[in-house]
Coordinates of N, CA and C in Angstrom, one line a residue:
X1 N -4.0 -18.5 -6.8 CA -3.0 -18.7 -7.9 C -3.3 -20.1 -8.4
X2 N -3.7 -21.0 -7.7 CA -4.1 -22.5 -8.1 C -5.6 -22.6 -8.3
X3 N -6.3 -21.6 -8.5 CA -7.7 -21.7 -8.8 C -8.6 -21.8 -7.5
X4 N -8.0 -21.6 -6.4 CA -8.9 -21.7 -5.1 C -9.9 -20.5 -5.2
X5 N -11.1 -20.8 -4.7 CA -12.1 -19.7 -4.6 C -11.9 -19.0 -3.2
X6 N -12.0 -17.7 -3.3 CA -12.0 -17.0 -2.1 C -13.3 -16.1 -2.1
X7 N -14.1 -16.6 -1.1 CA -15.4 -15.8 -1.0 C -15.3 -14.5 -0.2
X8 N -15.0 -13.4 -0.9 CA -14.7 -12.2 -0.3 C -15.7 -11.7 0.6
X9 N -17.1 -11.7 0.3 CA -18.1 -11.2 1.2 C -18.2 -12.1 2.5
X10 N -18.0 -13.4 2.4 CA -18.0 -14.2 3.5 C -16.9 -13.9 4.5
X11 N -15.8 -13.7 3.9 CA -14.5 -13.3 4.8 C -14.7 -12.0 5.4
X12 N -15.3 -11.1 4.6 CA -15.5 -9.7 5.2 C -16.5 -9.8 6.4
X13 N -17.5 -10.7 6.3 CA -18.4 -10.8 7.4 C -17.7 -11.5 8.5
X14 N -16.9 -12.5 8.3 CA -16.2 -13.1 9.4 C -15.3 -12.0 10.2
X15 N -14.5 -11.3 9.4 CA -13.6 -10.4 10.0 C -14.3 -9.0 10.5
X16 N -15.5 -8.8 10.1 CA -16.3 -7.6 10.7 C -16.6 -7.8 12.0
X17 N -16.5 -9.1 12.5 CA -16.9 -9.4 14.0 C -15.8 -8.7 15.0
X18 N -14.8 -8.3 14.4 CA -13.6 -7.7 15.2 C -14.2 -6.3 15.7
X19 N -14.1 -5.9 16.8 CA -14.4 -4.6 17.3 C -13.4 -3.5 16.8
X20 N -12.3 -4.1 16.4 CA -11.2 -3.1 15.8 C -11.4 -2.7 14.4
X21 N -12.4 -3.4 13.7 CA -12.7 -3.1 12.3 C -14.0 -2.4 12.1
X22 N -14.0 -1.3 11.6 CA -15.3 -0.5 11.2 C -15.8 -1.0 9.9
X23 N -14.9 -1.1 8.9 CA -15.2 -1.6 7.6 C -14.1 -2.3 7.0
X24 N -14.4 -3.3 6.2 CA -13.2 -4.1 5.6 C -13.6 -4.6 4.3
X25 N -12.5 -4.5 3.4 CA -12.7 -5.3 2.1 C -11.5 -6.2 1.9
X26 N -11.8 -7.5 1.6 CA -10.7 -8.5 1.3 C -10.4 -8.4 -0.2
X27 N -9.1 -8.3 -0.5 CA -8.8 -8.0 -1.9 C -7.7 -9.0 -2.4
X28 N -7.8 -9.6 -3.5 CA -6.7 -10.5 -4.0 C -6.7 -10.2 -5.5
X29 N -5.6 -10.8 -6.1 CA -5.4 -10.7 -7.6 C -5.0 -12.2 -7.9
X30 N -5.6 -12.6 -9.2 CA -5.4 -13.9 -9.6 C -4.0 -14.4 -9.8
X31 N -3.0 -13.6 -9.8 CA -1.8 -13.9 -10.1 C -1.0 -14.2 -8.8
X32 N -1.6 -14.0 -7.6 CA -0.9 -14.2 -6.3 C -1.7 -15.2 -5.5
X33 N -1.0 -15.8 -4.5 CA -1.7 -16.9 -3.8 C -2.1 -16.4 -2.4
X34 N -2.4 -15.1 -2.3 CA -2.7 -14.6 -1.0 C -3.7 -13.4 -1.1
X35 N -4.3 -13.0 -0.1 CA -5.3 -11.8 -0.1 C -4.7 -10.9 0.9
X36 N -5.1 -9.7 0.7 CA -4.9 -8.6 1.7 C -6.3 -8.0 2.2
X37 N -6.2 -7.3 3.2 CA -7.4 -6.7 3.8 C -7.2 -5.1 3.9
X38 N -8.1 -4.5 3.2 CA -8.2 -2.9 3.3 C -9.1 -2.7 4.5
X39 N -8.7 -2.0 5.5 CA -9.5 -1.9 6.7 C -9.6 -0.4 7.1
X40 N -10.9 0.0 7.3 CA -11.1 1.2 8.1 C -11.2 0.8 9.5
X41 N -10.2 1.3 10.3 CA -10.3 0.9 11.7 C -11.3 1.6 12.5
X42 N -11.7 0.8 13.6 CA -12.6 1.6 14.6 C -11.5 2.2 15.5
X43 N -11.5 3.5 15.4 CA -10.4 4.3 16.2 C -10.8 4.3 17.7
X44 N -12.2 4.3 17.9 CA -12.6 4.2 19.4 C -12.1 2.9 20.0
X45 N -12.2 1.8 19.3 CA -11.8 0.5 19.9 C -10.2 0.6 20.0
X46 N -9.6 1.0 19.0 CA -8.1 1.0 19.1 C -7.6 1.9 20.2
X47 N -8.4 3.1 20.5 CA -8.1 4.0 21.6 C -8.2 3.2 23.0
X48 N -9.0 2.1 23.1 CA -9.2 1.3 24.3 C -8.3 0.2 24.3
X49 N -7.4 -0.1 23.3 CA -6.6 -1.3 23.3 C -5.4 -1.2 24.1
X50 N -5.4 -1.9 25.3 CA -4.4 -1.7 26.2 C -3.0 -2.3 25.7
X51 N -3.0 -3.2 24.7 CA -1.8 -3.7 24.2 C -1.0 -2.8 23.1
X52 N -1.7 -1.7 22.9 CA -1.2 -0.7 22.0 C -0.3 0.3 22.8
X53 N 0.7 0.9 22.2 CA 1.5 1.8 22.8 C 0.7 3.0 23.2
X54 N 1.0 3.8 24.3 CA 0.2 5.0 24.7 C 0.1 6.0 23.5
X55 N 1.1 6.3 22.8 CA 1.0 7.2 21.7 C 0.1 6.7 20.7
X56 N 0.0 5.5 20.4 CA -0.9 5.0 19.3 C -2.3 5.1 19.8
X57 N -2.6 4.9 21.1 CA -3.9 5.0 21.6 C -4.4 6.4 21.6
X58 N -3.5 7.3 22.0 CA -3.7 8.8 22.1 C -4.0 9.2 20.6
X59 N -3.3 8.7 19.6 CA -3.6 9.2 18.3 C -4.9 8.6 17.8
X60 N -5.2 7.4 18.1 CA -6.5 6.8 17.8 C -7.7 7.5 18.3
X61 N -7.5 8.0 19.6 CA -8.5 8.8 20.3 C -8.8 10.1 19.6
X62 N -7.7 10.7 19.1 CA -7.9 11.9 18.2 C -8.7 11.6 17.0
X63 N -8.4 10.5 16.3 CA -9.1 10.1 15.0 C -10.4 9.8 15.3
X64 N -10.9 9.3 16.6 CA -12.2 9.1 16.9 C -12.9 10.2 17.4
X65 N -12.5 11.4 16.7 CA -13.0 12.8 17.1 C -14.5 12.8 17.4
X66 N -14.9 13.5 18.3 CA -16.2 13.8 18.6 C -16.9 14.9 18.0
X67 N -16.3 15.3 16.9 CA -16.9 16.4 16.1 C -16.4 17.7 16.3
X68 N -15.4 17.8 17.3 CA -14.7 19.1 17.6 C -13.7 19.5 16.5
X69 N -13.1 18.7 15.8 CA -12.2 19.0 14.9 C -12.8 19.2 13.5
X70 N -12.2 20.1 12.7 CA -12.8 20.3 11.4 C -12.5 19.0 10.6
X71 N -13.4 18.7 9.6 CA -13.3 17.5 8.8 C -11.9 17.5 8.2
X72 N -11.4 18.6 7.7 CA -10.1 18.4 7.1 C -9.0 18.0 8.0
X73 N -9.1 18.6 9.3 CA -8.1 18.2 10.3 C -8.3 16.8 10.8
X74 N -9.5 16.3 10.8 CA -9.7 15.0 11.2 C -9.2 14.0 10.1
X75 N -9.4 14.4 8.9 CA -8.9 13.6 7.8 C -7.4 13.5 7.7
X76 N -6.7 14.6 8.0 CA -5.3 14.5 8.0 C -4.7 13.7 9.3
X77 N -5.4 13.8 10.4 CA -5.0 13.0 11.6 C -5.2 11.6 11.3
X78 N -6.4 11.3 10.8 CA -6.7 9.8 10.4 C -5.8 9.2 9.4
X79 N -5.6 10.0 8.4 CA -4.6 9.7 7.3 C -3.2 9.3 7.9
X80 N -2.8 10.2 8.7 CA -1.4 10.0 9.2 C -1.4 8.8 10.2
X81 N -2.4 8.5 10.9 CA -2.5 7.3 11.8 C -2.4 6.1 10.9
X82 N -3.2 6.1 9.9 CA -3.4 4.9 9.1 C -2.0 4.6 8.3
X83 N -1.3 5.6 8.0 CA -0.1 5.5 7.3 C 1.2 5.1 8.1
X84 N 1.1 5.5 9.4 CA 2.2 5.4 10.3 C 2.2 4.5 11.5
X85 N 0.9 4.1 11.9 CA 0.8 3.3 13.2 C 0.9 1.8 12.8
X86 N 2.0 1.3 12.7 CA 2.3 -0.1 12.5 C 1.8 -1.0 13.7
X87 N 1.8 -0.4 14.9 CA 1.3 -1.2 16.0 C -0.2 -1.5 15.9
X88 N -0.9 -0.6 15.4 CA -2.5 -0.8 15.1 C -2.6 -1.8 14.0
X89 N -1.8 -1.6 13.0 CA -1.9 -2.5 11.9 C -1.6 -4.0 12.3
X90 N -0.5 -4.2 13.0 CA -0.1 -5.5 13.5 C -1.2 -6.0 14.5
X91 N -1.7 -5.1 15.2 CA -2.8 -5.6 16.2 C -4.0 -6.2 15.5
X92 N -4.4 -5.4 14.4 CA -5.5 -5.8 13.6 C -5.3 -7.1 12.9
X93 N -4.0 -7.2 12.4 CA -3.6 -8.4 11.7 C -3.8 -9.6 12.6
X94 N -3.3 -9.4 13.9 CA -3.4 -10.7 14.8 C -4.8 -11.0 15.0
X95 N -5.7 -10.0 15.2 CA -7.1 -10.1 15.4 C -7.7 -10.9 14.2
X96 N -7.5 -10.5 13.0 CA -8.0 -11.2 11.9 C -7.6 -12.7 11.7
X97 N -6.3 -12.8 12.1 CA -5.7 -14.3 12.2 C -6.4 -15.2 13.2
X98 N -6.8 -14.5 14.4 CA -7.4 -15.2 15.4 C -8.9 -15.6 14.9
X99 N -9.6 -14.7 14.3 CA -10.9 -14.9 13.7 C -10.9 -15.9 12.6
X100 N -9.8 -15.9 11.8 CA -9.7 -16.9 10.8 C -9.5 -18.3 11.4
X101 N -8.8 -18.5 12.4 CA -8.6 -19.7 13.1 C -9.9 -20.2 13.7
X102 N -10.6 -19.3 14.3 CA -11.9 -19.7 14.9 C -12.9 -20.2 13.9
X103 N -12.8 -19.6 12.6 CA -13.7 -19.9 11.5 C -13.2 -21.1 10.6
X104 N -12.0 -21.6 11.0 CA -11.4 -22.8 10.2 C -11.2 -22.4 8.9
X105 N -10.7 -21.1 8.5 CA -10.4 -20.7 7.2 C -9.1 -21.3 6.7
X106 N -9.2 -21.7 5.4 CA -7.8 -22.1 4.9 C -6.9 -21.0 4.8
X107 N -5.5 -21.2 4.8 CA -4.4 -20.4 4.9 C -4.5 -19.3 3.7
X108 N -5.0 -19.6 2.5 CA -5.1 -18.6 1.4 C -6.3 -17.7 1.6
X109 N -7.0 -17.9 2.6 CA -8.2 -16.9 2.8 C -7.9 -16.0 3.9
X110 N -6.7 -16.2 4.6 CA -6.4 -15.3 5.7 C -5.5 -14.2 5.1
X111 N -5.9 -12.9 5.3 CA -5.1 -11.7 4.8 C -3.7 -11.8 5.3
X112 N -2.7 -11.7 4.3 CA -1.3 -11.6 4.6 C -0.9 -10.3 5.1
X113 N -1.7 -9.3 4.8 CA -1.3 -7.9 5.1 C -2.6 -7.1 5.4
X114 N -2.6 -6.3 6.3 CA -3.6 -5.3 6.5 C -3.2 -3.9 6.2
X115 N -4.0 -3.3 5.3 CA -3.7 -1.9 4.9 C -4.9 -1.1 5.6
X116 N -4.5 -0.1 6.4 CA -5.3 0.8 7.2 C -5.7 2.0 6.3
X117 N -6.9 2.3 6.3 CA -7.3 3.6 5.5 C -8.4 4.3 6.3
X118 N -8.4 5.6 6.2 CA -9.3 6.4 7.0 C -10.6 6.3 6.3
X119 N -11.8 6.3 6.9 CA -13.1 6.2 6.4 C -13.9 7.4 6.8
X120 N -15.2 7.1 6.9 CA -15.9 5.8 6.5 C -16.2 5.8 4.8
X121 N -16.5 4.5 4.5 CA -17.0 4.3 3.3 C -18.5 4.5 3.3
X122 N -19.0 5.5 2.5 CA -20.4 5.9 2.4 C -21.0 5.9 1.2
X123 N -22.3 6.1 1.2 CA -23.1 6.3 -0.1 C -22.7 7.6 -0.7
X124 N -22.5 8.6 0.1 CA -22.1 10.0 -0.3 C -20.7 9.8 -1.0
X125 N -19.7 9.1 -0.6 CA -18.3 9.1 -1.3 C -18.4 8.0 -2.3
X126 N -19.6 7.4 -2.6 CA -19.8 6.4 -3.7 C -19.0 5.1 -3.4
X127 N -18.7 4.7 -2.3 CA -18.0 3.5 -2.0 C -18.9 2.3 -1.5
X128 N -20.1 2.6 -1.1 CA -21.2 1.6 -0.8 C -22.4 2.1 -1.5
X129 N -23.3 1.0 -1.7 CA -24.6 1.2 -2.3 C -25.6 1.8 -1.2
X130 N -26.7 2.1 -1.5 CA -27.7 2.5 -0.5 C -28.0 1.4 0.5
X131 N -27.9 0.1 0.0 CA -28.1 -0.9 0.9 C -26.8 -1.4 1.7
X132 N -25.8 -0.5 1.6 CA -24.6 -0.6 2.3 C -23.6 -1.7 1.9
X133 N -23.8 -2.1 0.7 CA -22.9 -3.1 0.1 C -21.7 -2.4 -0.6
X134 N -20.5 -3.0 -0.4 CA -19.3 -2.4 -1.0 C -19.5 -2.3 -2.5
X135 N -19.0 -1.2 -3.0 CA -18.9 -1.0 -4.5 C -17.3 -1.3 -4.8
X136 N -17.1 -2.6 -4.8 CA -15.7 -3.1 -4.9 C -14.8 -2.4 -6.0
X137 N -15.4 -2.3 -7.2 CA -14.5 -1.5 -8.2 C -14.3 -0.1 -7.8
X138 N -15.1 0.6 -7.2 CA -14.9 2.0 -6.7 C -13.8 2.0 -5.5
X139 N -14.0 1.1 -4.6 CA -13.0 1.0 -3.5 C -11.6 0.6 -4.0
X140 N -11.6 -0.2 -4.9 CA -10.2 -0.6 -5.6 C -9.7 0.5 -6.4
X141 N -10.6 1.3 -7.1 CA -10.0 2.5 -7.8 C -9.6 3.5 -6.9
X142 N -10.2 3.8 -5.8 CA -9.9 4.8 -4.9 C -8.5 4.5 -4.2
X143 N -8.3 3.2 -3.9 CA -7.0 2.8 -3.3 C -6.1 2.0 -4.0
X144 N -6.2 2.2 -5.3 CA -5.4 1.4 -6.3 C -3.9 1.5 -5.9
X145 N -3.3 2.6 -5.7 CA -1.9 2.6 -5.4 C -1.5 1.9 -4.1
X146 N -2.4 2.1 -3.0 CA -2.1 1.4 -1.8 C -2.2 0.0 -2.1
X147 N -3.2 -0.6 -2.7 CA -3.4 -2.0 -3.0 C -2.3 -2.6 -3.8
X148 N -1.9 -1.9 -4.9 CA -0.8 -2.5 -5.7 C 0.6 -2.5 -4.9
X149 N 0.8 -1.5 -4.1 CA 2.0 -1.4 -3.3 C 1.9 -2.6 -2.3
X150 N 0.8 -2.8 -1.6 CA 0.8 -3.8 -0.6 C 0.9 -5.2 -1.1
X151 N 0.3 -5.4 -2.3 CA 0.4 -6.7 -3.0 C 1.9 -7.0 -3.4
X152 N 2.6 -5.9 -3.9 CA 4.0 -6.1 -4.4 C 4.8 -6.4 -3.2
X153 N 4.6 -5.7 -2.1 CA 5.4 -5.8 -0.8 C 5.3 -7.2 -0.3
X154 N 4.0 -7.6 -0.2 CA 3.7 -9.0 0.3 C 4.3 -10.0 -0.6
X155 N 4.1 -9.9 -1.8 CA 4.7 -11.0 -2.7 C 6.3 -11.0 -2.5
X156 N 6.8 -9.8 -2.4 CA 8.3 -9.7 -2.2 C 8.7 -10.5 -0.8
X157 N 7.9 -10.2 0.1 CA 8.2 -10.8 1.5 C 8.1 -12.3 1.4
X158 N 7.1 -12.8 0.7 CA 6.9 -14.3 0.6 C 7.9 -14.9 -0.2
X159 N 8.4 -14.3 -1.3 CA 9.5 -14.7 -2.0 C 10.8 -14.7 -1.2
X160 N 11.1 -13.8 -0.4 CA 12.2 -13.7 0.5 C 12.2 -14.9 1.4
X161 N 11.0 -15.1 2.0 CA 10.9 -16.2 3.1 C 11.2 -17.6 2.4
X162 N 10.7 -17.7 1.1 CA 10.9 -19.1 0.3 C 12.4 -19.1 0.1
X163 N 13.1 -18.2 -0.3 CA 14.5 -18.2 -0.5 C 15.3 -18.7 0.7
X164 N 14.9 -18.0 1.8 CA 15.6 -18.3 3.1 C 15.4 -19.8 3.5
X165 N 14.2 -20.3 3.2 CA 14.0 -21.9 3.4 C 14.8 -22.7 2.6
X166 N 15.0 -22.3 1.4 CA 15.7 -23.1 0.3 C 17.2 -23.2 0.5

């Protein structure tokens, strides 16, 4: 919001070092002073995360299906997990904050919110190039409602926090 530069690809590279992240896109809008992270979680890593509740680990294990489920069933289970598992979302948020501290990132480059989405992002679904680079406009278009909602909710939370301090 004050003209700071946010190097999205660099941040994505930093945050992709997390075993909990399969794919990530850092997103921000020029009218806000924060960024959010759109994350395809590594369901296998979340299933092994001892600090998650057992139910969340079990559901993550189902999402990391070994091919026994039909694709539609997998998609429904993964979609449900991403929409409802706040424990996984919070765990990934903490992980990204830890990585950001380790990389000495300024506060405005640390995602204020993590939005989980089922994946993967592939060449076939037109979300990455053949060289596996994100097609940002395509990802933004696919998840526009989620991104807009997350940005609005985060802005409202920040405004509430500022009013409490005043």
